[in-house]
Tab-separated table of C-alpha atoms in Angstrom:
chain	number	residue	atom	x	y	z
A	1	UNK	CA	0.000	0.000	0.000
A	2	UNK	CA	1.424	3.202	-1.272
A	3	UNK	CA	2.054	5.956	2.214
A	4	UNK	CA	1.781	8.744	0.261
A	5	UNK	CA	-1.688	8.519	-0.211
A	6	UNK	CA	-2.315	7.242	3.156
A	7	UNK	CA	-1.047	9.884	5.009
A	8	UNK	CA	-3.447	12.690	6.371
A	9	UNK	CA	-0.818	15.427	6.526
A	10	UNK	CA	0.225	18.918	4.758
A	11	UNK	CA	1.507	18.379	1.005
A	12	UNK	CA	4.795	19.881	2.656
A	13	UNK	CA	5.524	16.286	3.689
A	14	UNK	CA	4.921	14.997	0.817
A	15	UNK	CA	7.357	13.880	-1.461
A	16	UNK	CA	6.341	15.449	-5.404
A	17	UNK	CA	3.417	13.563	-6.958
A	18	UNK	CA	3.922	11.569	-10.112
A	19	UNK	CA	0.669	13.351	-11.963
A	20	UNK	CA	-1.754	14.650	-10.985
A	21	UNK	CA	-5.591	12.922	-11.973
A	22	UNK	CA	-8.444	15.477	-13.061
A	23	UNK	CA	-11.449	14.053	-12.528
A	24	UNK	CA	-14.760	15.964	-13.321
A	25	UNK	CA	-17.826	14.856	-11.340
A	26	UNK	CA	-21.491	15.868	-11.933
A	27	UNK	CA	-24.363	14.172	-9.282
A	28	UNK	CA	-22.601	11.015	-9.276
A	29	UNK	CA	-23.093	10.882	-5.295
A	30	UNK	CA	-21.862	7.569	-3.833
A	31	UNK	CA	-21.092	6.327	-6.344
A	32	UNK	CA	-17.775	7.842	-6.845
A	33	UNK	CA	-16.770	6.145	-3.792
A	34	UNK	CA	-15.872	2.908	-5.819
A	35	UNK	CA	-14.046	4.373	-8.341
A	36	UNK	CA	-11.813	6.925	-6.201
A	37	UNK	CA	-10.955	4.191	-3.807
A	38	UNK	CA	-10.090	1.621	-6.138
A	39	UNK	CA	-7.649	4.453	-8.053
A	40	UNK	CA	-6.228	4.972	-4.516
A	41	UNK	CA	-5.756	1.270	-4.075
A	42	UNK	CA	-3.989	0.172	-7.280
A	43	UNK	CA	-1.596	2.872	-7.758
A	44	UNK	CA	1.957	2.267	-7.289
A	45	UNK	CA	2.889	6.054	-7.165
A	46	UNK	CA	2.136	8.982	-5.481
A	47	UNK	CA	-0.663	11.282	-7.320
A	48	UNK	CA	-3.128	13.806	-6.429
A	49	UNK	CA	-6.760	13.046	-7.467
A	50	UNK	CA	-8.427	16.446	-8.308
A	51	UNK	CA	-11.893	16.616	-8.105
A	52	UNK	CA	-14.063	19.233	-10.670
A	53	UNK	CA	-17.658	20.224	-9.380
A	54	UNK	CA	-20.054	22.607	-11.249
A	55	UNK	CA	-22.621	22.865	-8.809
A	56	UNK	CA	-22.801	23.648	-4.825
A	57	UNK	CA	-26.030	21.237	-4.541
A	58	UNK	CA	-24.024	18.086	-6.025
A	59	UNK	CA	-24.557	15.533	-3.810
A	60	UNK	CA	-20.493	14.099	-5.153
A	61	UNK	CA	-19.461	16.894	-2.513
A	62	UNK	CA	-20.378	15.760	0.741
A	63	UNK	CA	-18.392	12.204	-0.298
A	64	UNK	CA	-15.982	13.374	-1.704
A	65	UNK	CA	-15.033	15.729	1.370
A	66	UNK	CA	-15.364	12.568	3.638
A	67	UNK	CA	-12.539	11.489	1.135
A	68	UNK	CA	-10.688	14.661	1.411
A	69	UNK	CA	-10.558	14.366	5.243
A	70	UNK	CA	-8.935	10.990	5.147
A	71	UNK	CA	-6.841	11.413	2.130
A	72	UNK	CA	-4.581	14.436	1.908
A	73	UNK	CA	-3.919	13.839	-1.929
A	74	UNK	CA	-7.627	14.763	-2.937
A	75	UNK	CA	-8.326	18.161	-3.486
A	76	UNK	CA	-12.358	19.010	-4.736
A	77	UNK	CA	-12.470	22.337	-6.632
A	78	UNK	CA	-15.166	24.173	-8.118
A	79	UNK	CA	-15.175	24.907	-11.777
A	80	UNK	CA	-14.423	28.664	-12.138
A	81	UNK	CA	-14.743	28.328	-15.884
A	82	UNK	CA	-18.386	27.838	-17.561
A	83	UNK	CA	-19.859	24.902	-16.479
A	84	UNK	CA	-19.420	21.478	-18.458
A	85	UNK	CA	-16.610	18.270	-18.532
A	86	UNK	CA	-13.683	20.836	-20.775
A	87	UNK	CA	-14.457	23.941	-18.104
A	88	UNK	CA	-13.870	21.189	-15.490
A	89	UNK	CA	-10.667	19.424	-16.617
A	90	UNK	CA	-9.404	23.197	-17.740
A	91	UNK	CA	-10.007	24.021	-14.159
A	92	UNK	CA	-8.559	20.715	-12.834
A	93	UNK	CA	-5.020	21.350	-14.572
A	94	UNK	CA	-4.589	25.124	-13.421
A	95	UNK	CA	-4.710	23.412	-9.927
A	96	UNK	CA	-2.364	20.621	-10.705
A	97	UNK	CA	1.130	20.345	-9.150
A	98	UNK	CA	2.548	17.474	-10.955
A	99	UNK	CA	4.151	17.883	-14.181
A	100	UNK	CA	1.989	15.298	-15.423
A	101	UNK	CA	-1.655	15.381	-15.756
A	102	UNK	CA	-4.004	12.680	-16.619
A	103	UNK	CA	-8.276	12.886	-16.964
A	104	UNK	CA	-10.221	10.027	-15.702
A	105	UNK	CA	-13.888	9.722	-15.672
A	106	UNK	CA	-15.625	9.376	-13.149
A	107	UNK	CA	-17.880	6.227	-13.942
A	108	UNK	CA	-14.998	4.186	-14.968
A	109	UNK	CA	-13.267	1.584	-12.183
A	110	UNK	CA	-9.652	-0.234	-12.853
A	111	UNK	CA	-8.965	-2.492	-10.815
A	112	UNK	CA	-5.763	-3.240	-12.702
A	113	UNK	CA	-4.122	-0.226	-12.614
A	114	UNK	CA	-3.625	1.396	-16.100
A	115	UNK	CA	-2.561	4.623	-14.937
A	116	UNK	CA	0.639	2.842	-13.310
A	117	UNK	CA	1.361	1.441	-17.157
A	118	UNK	CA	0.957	5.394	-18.390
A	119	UNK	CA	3.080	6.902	-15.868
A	120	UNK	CA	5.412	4.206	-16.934
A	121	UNK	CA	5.442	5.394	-20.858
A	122	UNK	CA	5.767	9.046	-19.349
A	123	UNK	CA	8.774	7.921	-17.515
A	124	UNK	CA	10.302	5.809	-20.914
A	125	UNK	CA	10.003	9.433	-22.984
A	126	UNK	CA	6.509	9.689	-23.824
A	127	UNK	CA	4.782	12.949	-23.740
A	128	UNK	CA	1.364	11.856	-24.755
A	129	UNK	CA	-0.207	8.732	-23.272
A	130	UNK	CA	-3.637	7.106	-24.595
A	131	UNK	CA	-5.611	4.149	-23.577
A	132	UNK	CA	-6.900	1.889	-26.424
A	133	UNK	CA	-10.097	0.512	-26.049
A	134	UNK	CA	-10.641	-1.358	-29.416
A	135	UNK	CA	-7.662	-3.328	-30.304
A	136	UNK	CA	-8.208	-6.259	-27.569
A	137	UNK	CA	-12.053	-5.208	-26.520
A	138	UNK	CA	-14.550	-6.403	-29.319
A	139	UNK	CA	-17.551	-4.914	-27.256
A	140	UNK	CA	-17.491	-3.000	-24.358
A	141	UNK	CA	-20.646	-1.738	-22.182
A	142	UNK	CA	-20.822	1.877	-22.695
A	143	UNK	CA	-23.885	4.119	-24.127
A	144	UNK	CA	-26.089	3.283	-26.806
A	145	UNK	CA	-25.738	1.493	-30.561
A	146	UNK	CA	-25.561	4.620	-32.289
A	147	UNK	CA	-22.790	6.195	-29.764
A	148	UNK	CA	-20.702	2.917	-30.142
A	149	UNK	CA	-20.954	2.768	-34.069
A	150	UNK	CA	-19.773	6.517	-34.034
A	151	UNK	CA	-16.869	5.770	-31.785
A	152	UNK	CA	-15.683	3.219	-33.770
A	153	UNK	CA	-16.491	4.725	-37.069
A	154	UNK	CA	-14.644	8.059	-36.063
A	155	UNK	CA	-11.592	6.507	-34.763
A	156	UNK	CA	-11.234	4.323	-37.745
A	157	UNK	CA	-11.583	7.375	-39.680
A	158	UNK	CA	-8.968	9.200	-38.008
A	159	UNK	CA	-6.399	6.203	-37.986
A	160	UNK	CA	-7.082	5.546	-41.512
A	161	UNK	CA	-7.903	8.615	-43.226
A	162	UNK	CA	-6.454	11.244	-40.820
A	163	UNK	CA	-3.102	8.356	-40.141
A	164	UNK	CA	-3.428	8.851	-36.538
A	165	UNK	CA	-0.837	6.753	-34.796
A	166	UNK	CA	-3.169	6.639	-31.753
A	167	UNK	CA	-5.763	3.911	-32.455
A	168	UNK	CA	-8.290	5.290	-29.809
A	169	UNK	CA	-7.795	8.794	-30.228
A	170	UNK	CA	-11.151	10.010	-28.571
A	171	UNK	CA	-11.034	8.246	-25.091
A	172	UNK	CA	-10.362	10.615	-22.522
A	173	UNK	CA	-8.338	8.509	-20.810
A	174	UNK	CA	-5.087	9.980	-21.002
A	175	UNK	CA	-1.779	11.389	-19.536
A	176	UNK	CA	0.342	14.839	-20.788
A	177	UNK	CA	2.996	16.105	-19.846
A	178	UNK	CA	2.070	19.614	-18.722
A	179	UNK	CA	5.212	21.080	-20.597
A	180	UNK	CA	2.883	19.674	-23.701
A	181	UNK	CA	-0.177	21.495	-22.224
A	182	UNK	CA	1.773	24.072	-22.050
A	183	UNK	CA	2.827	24.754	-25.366
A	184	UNK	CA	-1.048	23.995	-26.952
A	185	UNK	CA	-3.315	25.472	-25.247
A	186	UNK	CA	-6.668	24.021	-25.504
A	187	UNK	CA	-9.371	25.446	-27.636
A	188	UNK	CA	-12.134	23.304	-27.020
A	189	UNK	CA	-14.499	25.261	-25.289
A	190	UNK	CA	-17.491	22.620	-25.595
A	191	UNK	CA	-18.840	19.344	-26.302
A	192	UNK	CA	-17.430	16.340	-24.158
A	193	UNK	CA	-13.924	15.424	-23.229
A	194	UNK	CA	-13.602	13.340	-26.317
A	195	UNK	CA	-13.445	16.471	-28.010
A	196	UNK	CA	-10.366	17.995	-25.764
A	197	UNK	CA	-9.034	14.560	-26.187
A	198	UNK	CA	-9.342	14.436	-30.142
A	199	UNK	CA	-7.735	18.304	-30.395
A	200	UNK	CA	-4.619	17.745	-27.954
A	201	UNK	CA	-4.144	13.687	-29.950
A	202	UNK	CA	-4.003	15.985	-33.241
A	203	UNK	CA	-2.179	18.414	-32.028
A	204	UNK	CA	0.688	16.165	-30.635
A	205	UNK	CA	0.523	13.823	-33.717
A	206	UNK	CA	1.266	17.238	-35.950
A	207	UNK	CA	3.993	18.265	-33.603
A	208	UNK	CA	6.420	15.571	-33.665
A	209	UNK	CA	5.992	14.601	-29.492
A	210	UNK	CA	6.296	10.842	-28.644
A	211	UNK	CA	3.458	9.593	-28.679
A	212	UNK	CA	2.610	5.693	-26.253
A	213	UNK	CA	-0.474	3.844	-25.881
A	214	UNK	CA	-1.471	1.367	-23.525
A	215	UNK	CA	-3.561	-1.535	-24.982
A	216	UNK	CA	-6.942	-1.837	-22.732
A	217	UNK	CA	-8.331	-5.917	-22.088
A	218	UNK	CA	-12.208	-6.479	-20.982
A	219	UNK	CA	-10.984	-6.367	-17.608
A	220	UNK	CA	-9.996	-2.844	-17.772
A	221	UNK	CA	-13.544	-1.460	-18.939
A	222	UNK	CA	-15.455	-1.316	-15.538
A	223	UNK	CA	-18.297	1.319	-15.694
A	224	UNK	CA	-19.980	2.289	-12.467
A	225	UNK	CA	-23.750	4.198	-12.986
A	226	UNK	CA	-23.759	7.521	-14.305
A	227	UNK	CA	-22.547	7.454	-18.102
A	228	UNK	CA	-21.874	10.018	-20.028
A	229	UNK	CA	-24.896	11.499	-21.718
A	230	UNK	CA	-23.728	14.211	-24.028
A	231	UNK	CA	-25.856	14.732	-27.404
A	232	UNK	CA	-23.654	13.256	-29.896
A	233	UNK	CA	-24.860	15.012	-32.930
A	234	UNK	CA	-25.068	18.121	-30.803
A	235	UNK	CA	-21.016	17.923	-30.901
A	236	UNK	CA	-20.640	16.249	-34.258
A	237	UNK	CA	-18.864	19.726	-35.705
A	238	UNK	CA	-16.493	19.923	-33.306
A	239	UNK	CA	-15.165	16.357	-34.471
A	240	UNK	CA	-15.242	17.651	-37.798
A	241	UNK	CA	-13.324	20.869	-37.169
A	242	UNK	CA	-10.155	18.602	-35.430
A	243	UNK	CA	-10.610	15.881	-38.284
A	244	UNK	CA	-10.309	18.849	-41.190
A	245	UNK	CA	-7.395	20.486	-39.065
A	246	UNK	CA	-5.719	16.604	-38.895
A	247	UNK	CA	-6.224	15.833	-42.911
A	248	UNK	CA	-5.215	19.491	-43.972
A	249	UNK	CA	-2.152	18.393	-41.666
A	250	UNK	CA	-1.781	14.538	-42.766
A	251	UNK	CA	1.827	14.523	-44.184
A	252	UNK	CA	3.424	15.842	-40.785
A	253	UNK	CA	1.303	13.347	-38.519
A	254	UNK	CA	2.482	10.458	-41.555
A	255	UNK	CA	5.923	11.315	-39.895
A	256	UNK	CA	5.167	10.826	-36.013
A	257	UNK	CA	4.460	7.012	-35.184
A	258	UNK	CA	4.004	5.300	-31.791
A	259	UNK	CA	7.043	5.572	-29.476
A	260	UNK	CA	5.939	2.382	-27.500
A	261	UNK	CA	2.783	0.275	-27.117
A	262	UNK	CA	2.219	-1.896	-24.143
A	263	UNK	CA	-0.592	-3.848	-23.115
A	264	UNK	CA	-2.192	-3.619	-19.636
A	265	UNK	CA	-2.765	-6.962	-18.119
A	266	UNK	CA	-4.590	-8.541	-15.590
């Protein structure tokens, strides 16, 4: 069991977290529990878990500040930005202290540990880690038909049309380096986190960083209550806008490939 995330006292006796974890909540109440304990559980390195609210009367707050009192590496925040998932994880990074910053949802349990396998790739050279939910997972329990034939569709159109070297460039599920962050400043100012996710993927692709990926098994795709409900065709331009800016860019992301691919296992 990892001490630094045990111990209830001031960050000034801490030693440096590995990355920091933005996680934007929204009414998920109890349920949170699950998922914040089992991050807290599994990980081999020392990391702040940052929680986003929107709203005062979000039942999330009164657990997660039992959680705060027992856990000095949570921190809940409200959004100061406009409210929604991008204000939230925009929010979540100016508060971060680690040089590293992943997003997690917060429906999504791992009981395996993938964020250890990301830190790892951050520590080997990457600067831009994603999960990959379809190369080992045939079907996975998330939202409706249409949502998972769009997921798939879009991603195959970005690998194959677009040549993005991620294979699951729309999961949120990933880790930057904040130096990265830092240098591409995130325009996304709406839709869901897939959309953040899709810009920053493009964006690194196009700019030569190294680029990992951690292959996701069955095991890894947990999914407490409380999915994500945005309106997909709602936020279909803002795919669009990131998949023009990736083609009209295609022979400088033909250039960038994977830096390493591992698989997370059980």
């Amino acid at each position: 069991m990892n001490q630094f995330i045990h111990i209830n006292s001031s960050p000034d006796n801490l030693k440096p977290y590995s990355f920091s974890l933005v996680m934007p909540v929204y009414y998920e109440g109890p349920r949170v529990i699950p998922v914040i304990m089992t991050l807290i559980y599994t990980a081999k390195y020392p990391f702040e878990l940052i929680l986003v609210y929107d709203k005062s009367d979000d039942p999330t707050i009164v657990e997660a500040k039992r959680l705060c009192e027992k856990y000095s590496n949570i921190k809940l925040i409200c959004n100061d930005n406009p409210p929604g998932v991008i204000s939230a994880i925009k929010t979540g990074i100016k508060h971060s202290s680690s040089e590293n910053i992943a997003v997690w949802c917060a429906y999504h349990v791992d009981p395996y540990g993938m964020l250890n396998k990301m830190y790892e790739l951050i520590l080997a050279g990457c600067d831009v880690v994603s999960a990959n939910r379809f190369m080992k997972v045939k079907r996975y329990n998330r939202g409706g038909l249409v949502k998972k034939i769009l997921s798939r569709t879009g991603n195959f159109i970005l690998w194959k049309l677009v040549g993005s070297p991620f294979g699951d460039t729309t999961t949120s599920i990933k880790m930057y380096r904040k130096s990265f962050l830092k240098d591409n400043p995130i325009e996304t100012a709406r839709a869901g986190g897939w959309a953040l996710s899709l810009e920053l993927s493009i964006k690194a692709s196009i700019g030569g960083y190294k680029l990992g990926e951690i292959i996701l098994i069955p095991s890894n795709i947990n999914l407490i209550q409380g999915l994500s409900n945005f309106k997909v065709f709602k936020f279909l331009p803002y795919y669009f806008k990131w998949v023009l800016f990736g083609l009209r860019n295609r022979k400088k992301i033909a250039k960038n490939k994977l830096f390493k691919r591992i698989e997370v296992t059980d």
